[in-house]
Coordinates of N, CA, C and O in Angstrom, one line a residue:
M238 N -56.6 61.1 -60.2 CA -55.9 60.2 -60.3 C -54.4 60.4 -59.8 O -54.0 61.5 -60.9
S239 N -53.8 59.5 -59.6 CA -52.3 59.9 -59.1 C -51.8 58.4 -58.7 O -52.4 57.7 -57.9
A240 N -50.3 58.8 -58.9 CA -49.3 57.2 -58.2 C -48.3 58.0 -58.0 O -47.6 59.1 -58.5
Y241 N -47.8 57.5 -56.6 CA -46.6 58.2 -55.9 C -45.7 56.9 -55.2 O -46.6 55.8 -54.9
R242 N -44.6 56.9 -54.9 CA -43.9 56.2 -53.9 C -43.9 56.6 -52.7 O -43.8 57.9 -52.5
D243 N -44.2 56.1 -51.7 CA -44.2 56.4 -50.7 C -43.0 55.4 -49.5 O -43.9 54.3 -49.2
G244 N -41.9 55.7 -49.5 CA -40.9 54.5 -49.2 C -40.9 53.5 -49.9 O -40.8 53.7 -51.6
D245 N -41.2 52.3 -49.1 CA -41.3 51.0 -50.1 C -42.2 50.7 -50.9 O -42.9 49.6 -51.2
R246 N -43.3 51.7 -50.5 CA -44.6 51.6 -51.1 C -45.1 52.1 -52.3 O -44.7 53.5 -52.2
T247 N -46.1 51.8 -52.9 CA -46.6 52.7 -54.2 C -48.0 52.9 -54.0 O -48.8 52.0 -53.6
I248 N -48.3 54.1 -54.2 CA -49.5 54.6 -54.0 C -50.4 55.1 -55.0 O -49.9 55.7 -55.6
V249 N -51.5 54.3 -55.4 CA -52.2 54.6 -56.6 C -53.5 55.2 -56.1 O -54.5 54.5 -55.3
A250 N -53.9 56.3 -56.4 CA -55.3 57.1 -56.1 C -56.1 57.1 -57.3 O -55.7 57.8 -58.3
I251 N -57.4 56.5 -56.9 CA -58.3 56.4 -58.2 C -59.6 56.6 -57.5 O -60.0 56.3 -56.3
P252 N -60.4 57.4 -58.5 CA -62.0 57.4 -57.9 C -62.8 56.4 -57.4 O -62.6 55.3 -57.9
A253 N -63.3 56.4 -56.1 CA -64.1 55.2 -55.7 C -64.9 54.5 -56.5 O -65.4 53.4 -56.0
R254 N -65.6 55.8 -57.3 CA -67.0 54.8 -58.2 C -66.2 54.2 -59.1 O -67.3 53.6 -59.9
F255 N -65.0 53.8 -59.4 CA -64.3 52.8 -60.5 C -65.2 51.5 -60.3 O -64.9 51.0 -59.4
S256 N -65.3 50.9 -61.6 CA -65.9 49.2 -61.4 C -64.4 48.6 -61.1 O -63.4 49.4 -61.1
R257 N -64.7 47.5 -60.9 CA -63.3 46.4 -60.7 C -62.6 46.7 -62.1 O -61.0 46.5 -61.6
A258 N -63.4 46.6 -63.0 CA -62.5 46.4 -64.6 C -61.9 47.8 -64.5 O -60.3 47.8 -65.0
Q259 N -62.4 48.5 -64.6 CA -61.8 50.2 -64.7 C -60.8 50.3 -63.4 O -59.5 50.7 -63.6
E260 N -60.7 49.9 -62.0 CA -59.7 49.8 -61.3 C -58.6 49.4 -62.0 O -57.3 49.6 -61.7
R261 N -58.7 48.0 -62.4 CA -57.5 47.0 -63.0 C -56.7 47.9 -64.0 O -55.8 48.1 -64.2
E262 N -57.6 48.7 -65.0 CA -57.1 49.3 -66.1 C -56.6 50.3 -65.6 O -55.0 51.0 -66.1
W263 N -57.0 51.3 -64.7 CA -56.2 52.6 -64.6 C -55.1 52.0 -63.6 O -54.1 53.0 -63.2
V264 N -55.1 51.3 -62.7 CA -54.2 51.3 -62.0 C -52.9 50.6 -62.8 O -51.6 51.1 -62.5
A265 N -52.9 49.7 -63.6 CA -52.2 49.4 -64.5 C -51.6 51.0 -65.6 O -50.3 50.7 -65.4
K266 N -52.2 51.6 -65.9 CA -51.9 52.7 -66.7 C -50.9 53.6 -65.9 O -49.9 54.0 -66.1
M267 N -51.7 53.8 -64.5 CA -50.9 54.8 -63.6 C -49.2 54.3 -63.3 O -48.6 54.9 -63.1
L268 N -49.6 52.9 -63.0 CA -48.1 52.4 -62.5 C -46.8 52.6 -64.0 O -46.1 52.8 -63.6
E269 N -47.5 52.5 -65.2 CA -46.6 52.5 -66.1 C -46.3 54.0 -66.6 O -45.1 54.2 -66.4
R270 N -47.2 54.7 -66.0 CA -46.8 56.1 -66.3 C -45.6 56.8 -65.2 O -44.9 57.3 -65.4
L271 N -46.2 56.0 -64.0 CA -44.8 56.3 -62.8 C -43.8 55.5 -63.2 O -42.6 56.3 -62.9
E272 N -43.6 54.6 -63.6 CA -42.6 53.7 -64.0 C -41.4 54.6 -65.1 O -40.3 54.9 -65.1
D273 N -42.5 55.0 -66.2 CA -41.9 56.4 -67.4 C -41.3 57.1 -66.7 O -40.1 57.6 -67.1
K274 N -42.2 58.0 -65.7 CA -41.4 59.3 -65.1 C -40.0 58.7 -64.2 O -39.5 59.4 -64.4
E275 N -40.2 57.5 -63.6 CA -38.9 57.5 -62.8 C -38.0 57.0 -63.6 O -36.5 57.4 -63.4
R276 N -38.1 56.5 -64.9 CA -36.9 56.0 -65.8 C -36.3 57.3 -66.6 O -35.1 57.1 -66.5
R277 N -37.1 58.3 -66.5 CA -36.6 59.2 -67.0 C -35.6 60.3 -66.3 O -34.8 60.9 -66.6
R278 N -35.8 60.0 -64.9 CA -35.0 60.3 -63.9 C -34.1 59.9 -63.3 O -33.1 60.1 -62.8
R279 N -33.8 58.9 -64.1 CA -32.6 57.8 -63.9 C -31.8 57.4 -65.3 O -31.8 56.6 -65.8
P280 N -31.3 58.6 -65.8 CA -30.6 58.6 -67.1 C -29.5 57.3 -66.9 O -29.0 57.3 -65.9
S281 N -29.0 56.6 -68.0 CA -27.7 56.0 -68.1 C -26.7 56.7 -68.1 O -26.5 58.2 -67.8
D282 N -25.4 56.1 -67.7 CA -24.4 57.0 -68.1 C -24.2 57.4 -69.3 O -23.7 58.7 -69.4
D283 N -24.3 56.8 -70.1 CA -24.5 57.6 -71.7 C -25.1 58.7 -71.8 O -24.7 59.6 -72.2
E284 N -26.3 58.8 -70.9 CA -27.6 60.0 -71.5 C -26.6 60.9 -70.5 O -26.8 61.8 -71.0
L285 N -26.1 60.5 -69.4 CA -25.4 61.6 -68.3 C -24.3 62.1 -69.4 O -24.3 63.6 -69.2
M286 N -23.5 61.5 -69.9 CA -22.7 62.1 -70.5 C -23.1 63.2 -71.8 O -22.7 64.4 -72.1
A287 N -24.3 62.5 -72.5 CA -25.1 63.5 -73.4 C -25.5 64.7 -72.9 O -25.3 65.8 -73.7
R288 N -26.0 64.6 -71.8 CA -26.5 65.7 -71.0 C -25.4 66.7 -70.7 O -25.2 68.0 -70.8
C289 N -24.3 66.1 -70.1 CA -23.0 67.0 -70.2 C -22.7 67.7 -71.5 O -22.1 69.2 -71.5
R290 N -22.5 67.1 -72.4 CA -22.0 67.6 -73.9 C -23.2 69.1 -74.1 O -22.7 70.1 -74.4
D291 N -24.6 68.7 -73.9 CA -25.3 69.6 -74.0 C -25.5 71.0 -73.2 O -25.1 71.8 -73.5
L292 N -25.1 70.5 -71.5 CA -25.0 71.7 -70.8 C -23.8 72.5 -71.3 O -23.9 73.8 -71.1
S293 N -22.8 71.9 -71.7 CA -21.3 72.5 -71.9 C -21.4 73.6 -72.9 O -21.0 74.7 -72.9
E294 N -22.3 72.9 -74.0 CA -22.6 73.7 -75.2 C -23.7 75.0 -74.8 O -22.9 76.3 -75.1
R295 N -24.4 74.8 -74.0 CA -25.5 76.0 -73.6 C -24.8 76.8 -73.0 O -25.2 78.0 -73.2
Y296 N -23.9 76.5 -71.8 CA -23.9 77.3 -70.9 C -22.2 77.7 -70.6 O -22.0 79.0 -70.0
L297 N -21.6 76.7 -71.3 CA -20.1 76.8 -71.1 C -19.3 77.1 -72.8 O -17.9 76.6 -72.9
D298 N -20.0 77.4 -73.4 CA -19.6 77.6 -75.1 C -18.9 76.5 -75.3 O -17.7 76.4 -76.1
G299 N -19.2 75.0 -74.6 CA -18.7 73.6 -75.1 C -17.0 73.8 -74.7 O -16.4 72.6 -75.0
R300 N -16.8 74.5 -73.7 CA -15.6 74.4 -73.3 C -15.0 73.5 -72.3 O -14.0 73.1 -72.3
A301 N -16.0 72.9 -71.5 CA -15.8 71.9 -70.3 C -16.1 70.5 -71.3 O -17.2 70.2 -71.7
V302 N -15.0 69.7 -71.4 CA -15.1 68.4 -72.1 C -15.0 67.3 -71.1 O -13.6 67.0 -70.9
P303 N -15.7 66.5 -70.5 CA -15.5 65.5 -69.5 C -15.3 64.3 -70.4 O -15.5 64.0 -71.3
S304 N -14.3 63.4 -69.9 CA -13.6 62.2 -70.4 C -15.1 60.9 -70.1 O -15.1 60.1 -70.9
S305 N -15.4 61.2 -68.9 CA -16.4 60.1 -68.7 C -17.4 61.0 -67.6 O -17.3 61.8 -67.0
V306 N -18.6 60.0 -67.5 CA -19.5 60.7 -66.7 C -20.3 59.6 -65.9 O -21.1 58.6 -66.8
R307 N -20.8 59.2 -64.7 CA -21.0 58.1 -64.4 C -21.9 58.2 -62.9 O -21.3 59.1 -62.1
W308 N -22.7 57.4 -62.9 CA -23.3 57.3 -61.6 C -22.4 56.9 -60.4 O -21.8 56.0 -60.6
S309 N -22.3 56.9 -59.1 CA -21.8 56.7 -58.0 C -22.3 56.4 -57.0 O -23.1 57.2 -56.5
T310 N -22.1 55.5 -56.4 CA -22.5 55.0 -55.1 C -21.8 55.7 -53.7 O -22.7 55.5 -52.7
N311 N -20.5 56.0 -53.9 CA -19.5 56.1 -53.1 C -19.3 57.7 -52.8 O -18.2 58.0 -52.8
Q312 N -20.5 58.5 -53.1 CA -20.2 59.9 -53.1 C -20.0 60.6 -51.6 O -19.7 61.8 -51.3
G313 N -20.4 59.6 -50.8 CA -20.6 60.4 -49.5 C -21.7 61.3 -49.1 O -22.7 61.1 -49.5
R314 N -21.2 62.5 -48.7 CA -22.2 63.3 -48.4 C -21.9 64.6 -49.8 O -22.5 65.3 -50.2
R315 N -21.4 64.2 -50.7 CA -21.0 64.7 -52.0 C -22.3 64.5 -52.9 O -22.7 63.2 -53.0
W316 N -22.6 65.7 -54.0 CA -23.6 65.5 -54.9 C -22.8 65.0 -56.2 O -23.5 64.2 -57.2
G317 N -21.7 65.4 -56.3 CA -21.0 65.2 -57.1 C -19.6 65.2 -57.3 O -19.1 65.8 -56.4
S318 N -18.8 64.7 -57.9 CA -17.1 65.3 -58.0 C -16.7 65.0 -59.4 O -17.2 64.6 -60.3
C319 N -15.5 65.9 -59.6 CA -15.1 65.8 -60.6 C -13.4 65.6 -60.7 O -12.8 66.3 -59.4
T320 N -12.6 64.7 -61.4 CA -11.6 64.8 -61.4 C -10.9 65.2 -62.3 O -11.0 65.0 -63.4
L321 N -9.7 66.4 -62.1 CA -9.3 67.1 -63.2 C -8.1 66.4 -63.9 O -8.1 66.6 -64.9
G322 N -7.8 65.5 -63.3 CA -6.4 64.8 -64.0 C -6.8 64.0 -65.1 O -6.1 64.0 -65.9
D323 N -8.1 63.3 -64.8 CA -8.2 62.9 -66.1 C -9.9 63.1 -66.6 O -10.7 62.6 -67.7
A324 N -10.6 63.9 -66.1 CA -12.0 65.0 -66.5 C -12.8 64.3 -66.5 O -13.6 64.0 -67.4
S325 N -12.6 63.2 -65.7 CA -14.0 62.3 -65.4 C -14.7 62.9 -64.3 O -14.5 63.9 -63.1
I326 N -16.4 62.7 -64.5 CA -17.5 63.3 -63.5 C -18.0 62.0 -62.6 O -18.5 61.5 -63.6
R327 N -17.9 62.2 -61.7 CA -19.3 61.4 -60.9 C -20.1 61.7 -60.4 O -20.4 62.6 -59.5
V328 N -21.4 61.5 -60.8 CA -22.6 61.8 -59.9 C -23.3 60.8 -58.5 O -23.5 59.7 -59.3
S329 N -23.6 61.3 -57.9 CA -24.1 60.5 -56.3 C -25.6 59.9 -57.1 O -26.6 60.6 -57.7
T330 N -25.7 58.7 -56.7 CA -27.2 58.0 -57.1 C -28.0 58.3 -56.2 O -29.2 58.2 -56.6
R331 N -27.9 59.4 -54.9 CA -28.9 60.0 -54.4 C -29.8 61.1 -55.1 O -30.8 61.4 -55.0
L332 N -29.1 61.6 -56.7 CA -29.9 62.6 -57.1 C -30.8 61.7 -58.1 O -31.7 62.2 -58.9
Q333 N -30.7 60.5 -58.3 CA -31.7 59.6 -59.1 C -32.9 59.8 -58.6 O -33.3 59.6 -57.4
G334 N -34.0 60.2 -59.0 CA -35.6 60.4 -59.0 C -35.4 62.0 -58.7 O -36.6 62.6 -58.7
M335 N -34.4 63.0 -58.8 CA -34.8 63.9 -58.2 C -35.1 65.1 -59.4 O -34.7 64.2 -60.9
P336 N -35.7 66.0 -59.6 CA -35.9 66.7 -60.9 C -34.7 67.0 -61.6 O -33.6 67.3 -61.1
A337 N -34.9 66.8 -63.1 CA -34.1 67.2 -64.0 C -33.2 68.2 -63.9 O -31.9 68.4 -64.0
W338 N -33.8 69.6 -63.3 CA -33.2 70.6 -63.4 C -32.1 70.6 -62.2 O -31.2 71.6 -62.2
V339 N -32.4 70.0 -61.2 CA -31.7 69.9 -60.0 C -30.5 69.0 -60.7 O -29.0 69.4 -60.3
L340 N -30.5 67.7 -61.4 CA -29.4 66.9 -61.9 C -28.7 67.8 -62.6 O -27.5 67.8 -63.0
D341 N -29.1 69.0 -63.8 CA -28.4 69.4 -64.6 C -27.3 70.5 -64.1 O -26.2 70.5 -64.3
Y342 N -28.1 70.9 -62.9 CA -27.3 72.1 -62.3 C -26.0 71.3 -61.1 O -24.6 71.7 -61.8
V343 N -26.4 69.8 -60.7 CA -25.0 69.1 -60.4 C -24.0 69.0 -61.7 O -22.6 69.2 -61.5
L344 N -24.3 68.5 -62.5 CA -23.9 68.3 -63.9 C -23.1 69.5 -64.2 O -21.9 69.5 -64.4
L345 N -23.7 70.6 -64.4 CA -22.9 71.9 -64.8 C -21.9 72.4 -63.5 O -20.8 72.6 -64.1
H346 N -22.3 72.0 -62.4 CA -21.4 72.6 -61.5 C -20.0 71.8 -61.4 O -19.0 72.3 -61.4
E347 N -20.3 70.3 -62.0 CA -18.9 69.6 -62.1 C -18.2 69.9 -63.3 O -17.0 69.9 -63.4
L348 N -19.1 70.4 -64.4 CA -18.4 70.6 -65.7 C -17.5 71.9 -65.3 O -16.4 72.4 -66.1
A349 N -18.4 73.3 -64.8 CA -17.3 74.3 -64.4 C -16.2 74.1 -63.8 O -15.0 74.5 -63.8
H350 N -16.0 72.9 -62.7 CA -14.8 72.7 -62.1 C -14.1 72.2 -63.2 O -12.4 72.1 -63.1
L351 N -14.1 71.6 -64.3 CA -13.0 71.4 -65.3 C -12.3 72.8 -66.0 O -11.4 72.5 -66.3
L352 N -13.2 73.6 -65.7 CA -12.4 75.1 -66.1 C -12.0 75.4 -64.9 O -10.9 76.6 -65.3
H353 N -12.5 75.7 -63.4 CA -12.0 76.6 -62.6 C -12.2 75.1 -61.4 O -13.3 74.8 -60.6
A354 N -10.9 75.2 -60.8 CA -11.2 73.9 -59.9 C -11.7 74.5 -58.7 O -12.1 73.3 -58.1
G355 N -11.1 75.3 -57.9 CA -12.0 75.7 -56.6 C -13.2 76.6 -56.9 O -14.2 76.5 -57.8
H356 N -14.0 77.6 -55.8 CA -15.1 78.1 -55.8 C -15.2 79.3 -55.8 O -15.8 80.0 -55.2
G357 N -14.1 80.0 -56.3 CA -13.9 81.3 -56.6 C -15.2 81.9 -57.5 O -15.9 81.5 -57.8
P358 N -14.8 83.2 -57.7 CA -15.9 84.2 -58.3 C -15.7 83.6 -59.7 O -17.0 83.8 -60.3
E359 N -14.9 83.2 -60.2 CA -14.7 82.8 -61.6 C -15.6 81.7 -61.8 O -16.4 81.5 -62.7
F360 N -15.4 80.7 -60.9 CA -16.1 79.5 -60.8 C -17.8 79.9 -60.7 O -18.8 79.5 -61.7
W361 N -18.3 80.5 -60.2 CA -19.6 81.1 -59.6 C -20.1 81.7 -60.9 O -21.1 81.8 -61.3
R362 N -19.2 82.9 -61.5 CA -19.7 83.5 -62.4 C -20.1 82.7 -63.7 O -20.9 82.9 -64.6
L363 N -19.5 81.3 -63.8 CA -20.0 80.3 -64.8 C -21.2 79.9 -64.4 O -22.1 79.7 -65.8
L364 N -21.8 79.7 -63.3 CA -22.8 79.0 -63.1 C -24.0 80.0 -63.0 O -25.3 79.6 -63.2
E365 N -23.5 81.5 -63.1 CA -24.7 82.4 -63.3 C -25.6 82.1 -64.3 O -26.5 82.5 -64.6
A366 N -25.1 81.8 -65.8 CA -25.7 81.6 -66.7 C -26.8 80.3 -66.7 O -28.0 80.4 -67.4
Y367 N -26.8 79.4 -65.6 CA -27.9 78.5 -65.5 C -28.9 79.2 -64.9 O -28.8 79.7 -63.6
P368 N -30.0 79.2 -65.5 CA -31.2 80.1 -64.6 C -31.6 79.6 -63.1 O -32.4 80.4 -62.6
R369 N -31.5 78.2 -63.0 CA -32.4 77.6 -61.8 C -30.8 77.1 -61.0 O -31.2 76.4 -59.8
T370 N -29.8 78.1 -61.0 CA -28.8 77.9 -59.9 C -29.1 77.8 -58.4 O -29.1 76.9 -57.9
E371 N -29.8 78.8 -58.2 CA -29.9 79.1 -56.9 C -31.1 78.4 -56.4 O -31.2 77.7 -55.1
R372 N -32.2 78.0 -57.4 CA -33.3 77.1 -57.1 C -32.6 75.8 -56.5 O -33.3 75.0 -55.4
A373 N -31.8 75.3 -57.6 CA -31.2 73.9 -57.5 C -30.3 73.8 -56.2 O -30.3 72.8 -55.2
K374 N -29.5 74.6 -56.1 CA -28.8 75.2 -54.7 C -29.7 74.9 -53.2 O -29.7 73.8 -52.3
G375 N -31.0 75.5 -53.6 CA -31.7 75.8 -52.3 C -32.6 74.0 -51.9 O -32.7 73.7 -51.0
F376 N -32.7 73.3 -53.1 CA -33.6 72.0 -53.3 C -32.5 71.2 -52.5 O -33.0 70.7 -52.0
L377 N -31.3 71.4 -53.1 CA -30.2 70.2 -52.4 C -30.1 70.6 -51.0 O -29.9 69.3 -50.4
E378 N -29.9 71.6 -50.4 CA -29.8 72.0 -49.2 C -30.9 71.7 -48.3 O -30.8 71.1 -46.9
G379 N -32.3 71.8 -48.8 CA -33.4 71.3 -48.0 C -33.2 69.7 -48.0 O -33.4 69.2 -47.1
V380 N -32.8 68.9 -49.5 CA -32.8 67.6 -49.2 C -31.6 67.2 -48.1 O -32.1 66.1 -47.3
S381 N -30.2 67.8 -47.9 CA -29.6 67.8 -47.0 C -30.1 67.8 -45.8 O -29.7 67.3 -44.6
F382 N -30.5 68.9 -45.4 CA -31.4 69.1 -44.1 C -32.5 68.4 -43.5 O -32.2 67.6 -42.5
T383 N -33.0 67.7 -44.5 CA -34.1 66.7 -43.9 C -33.6 65.1 -43.9 O -34.5 64.6 -43.1
T384 N -32.6 64.9 -44.5 CA -31.8 63.8 -44.3 C -30.9 63.8 -43.4 O -29.9 62.9 -43.3
D385 N -30.5 64.9 -42.5 CA -29.3 65.3 -41.5 C -28.2 65.3 -42.0 O -27.3 64.6 -41.5
D386 N -27.8 65.2 -43.6 CA -26.9 65.2 -44.2 C -26.2 66.8 -44.9 O -27.4 67.9 -45.2
T387 N -24.9 67.3 -44.4 CA -24.6 68.2 -44.8 C -23.7 67.8 -46.5 O -22.8 67.3 -46.4
A388 N -24.5 68.3 -47.5 CA -24.0 68.0 -48.6 C -22.6 69.2 -49.1 O -22.8 70.2 -48.5
A389 N -22.0 68.0 -49.1 CA -20.4 69.1 -49.9 C -20.1 68.7 -51.1 O -20.7 67.8 -51.6
D390 N -19.8 69.6 -51.6 CA -19.2 69.5 -53.0 C -18.1 68.4 -53.4 O -17.4 68.3 -53.0

């Protein structure tokens, strides 16, 4: 049994042998599970801030401290942005629904910018500590390719 989104449609696959009562029961259960999964992949701004604190502690010795972290609809082709002047971080709503390790990479990337503005060797050295850096970069490049979008930082 499975449930997933296909564009604007929700697809729930259940065994054909189910009775109408079982079908109603399992469709409701699968929709609830799907909604729970999607909710976890769309953390609130407060949850984004908490994730940033955790990521900074784990990978940057707590040195990167953002003043705010928010979802943003106007990132254009960027996955995230960091404003050094006020230490604010914005992440694209296009990341909502992506795997948590991809969102964590983008958050960590922006946190690293609080310590190094550019993309020089020192910056990338900070991201080496995150074990899924290369995988997340590849994932985002694939998304950009399939949407004919070139992700800029």
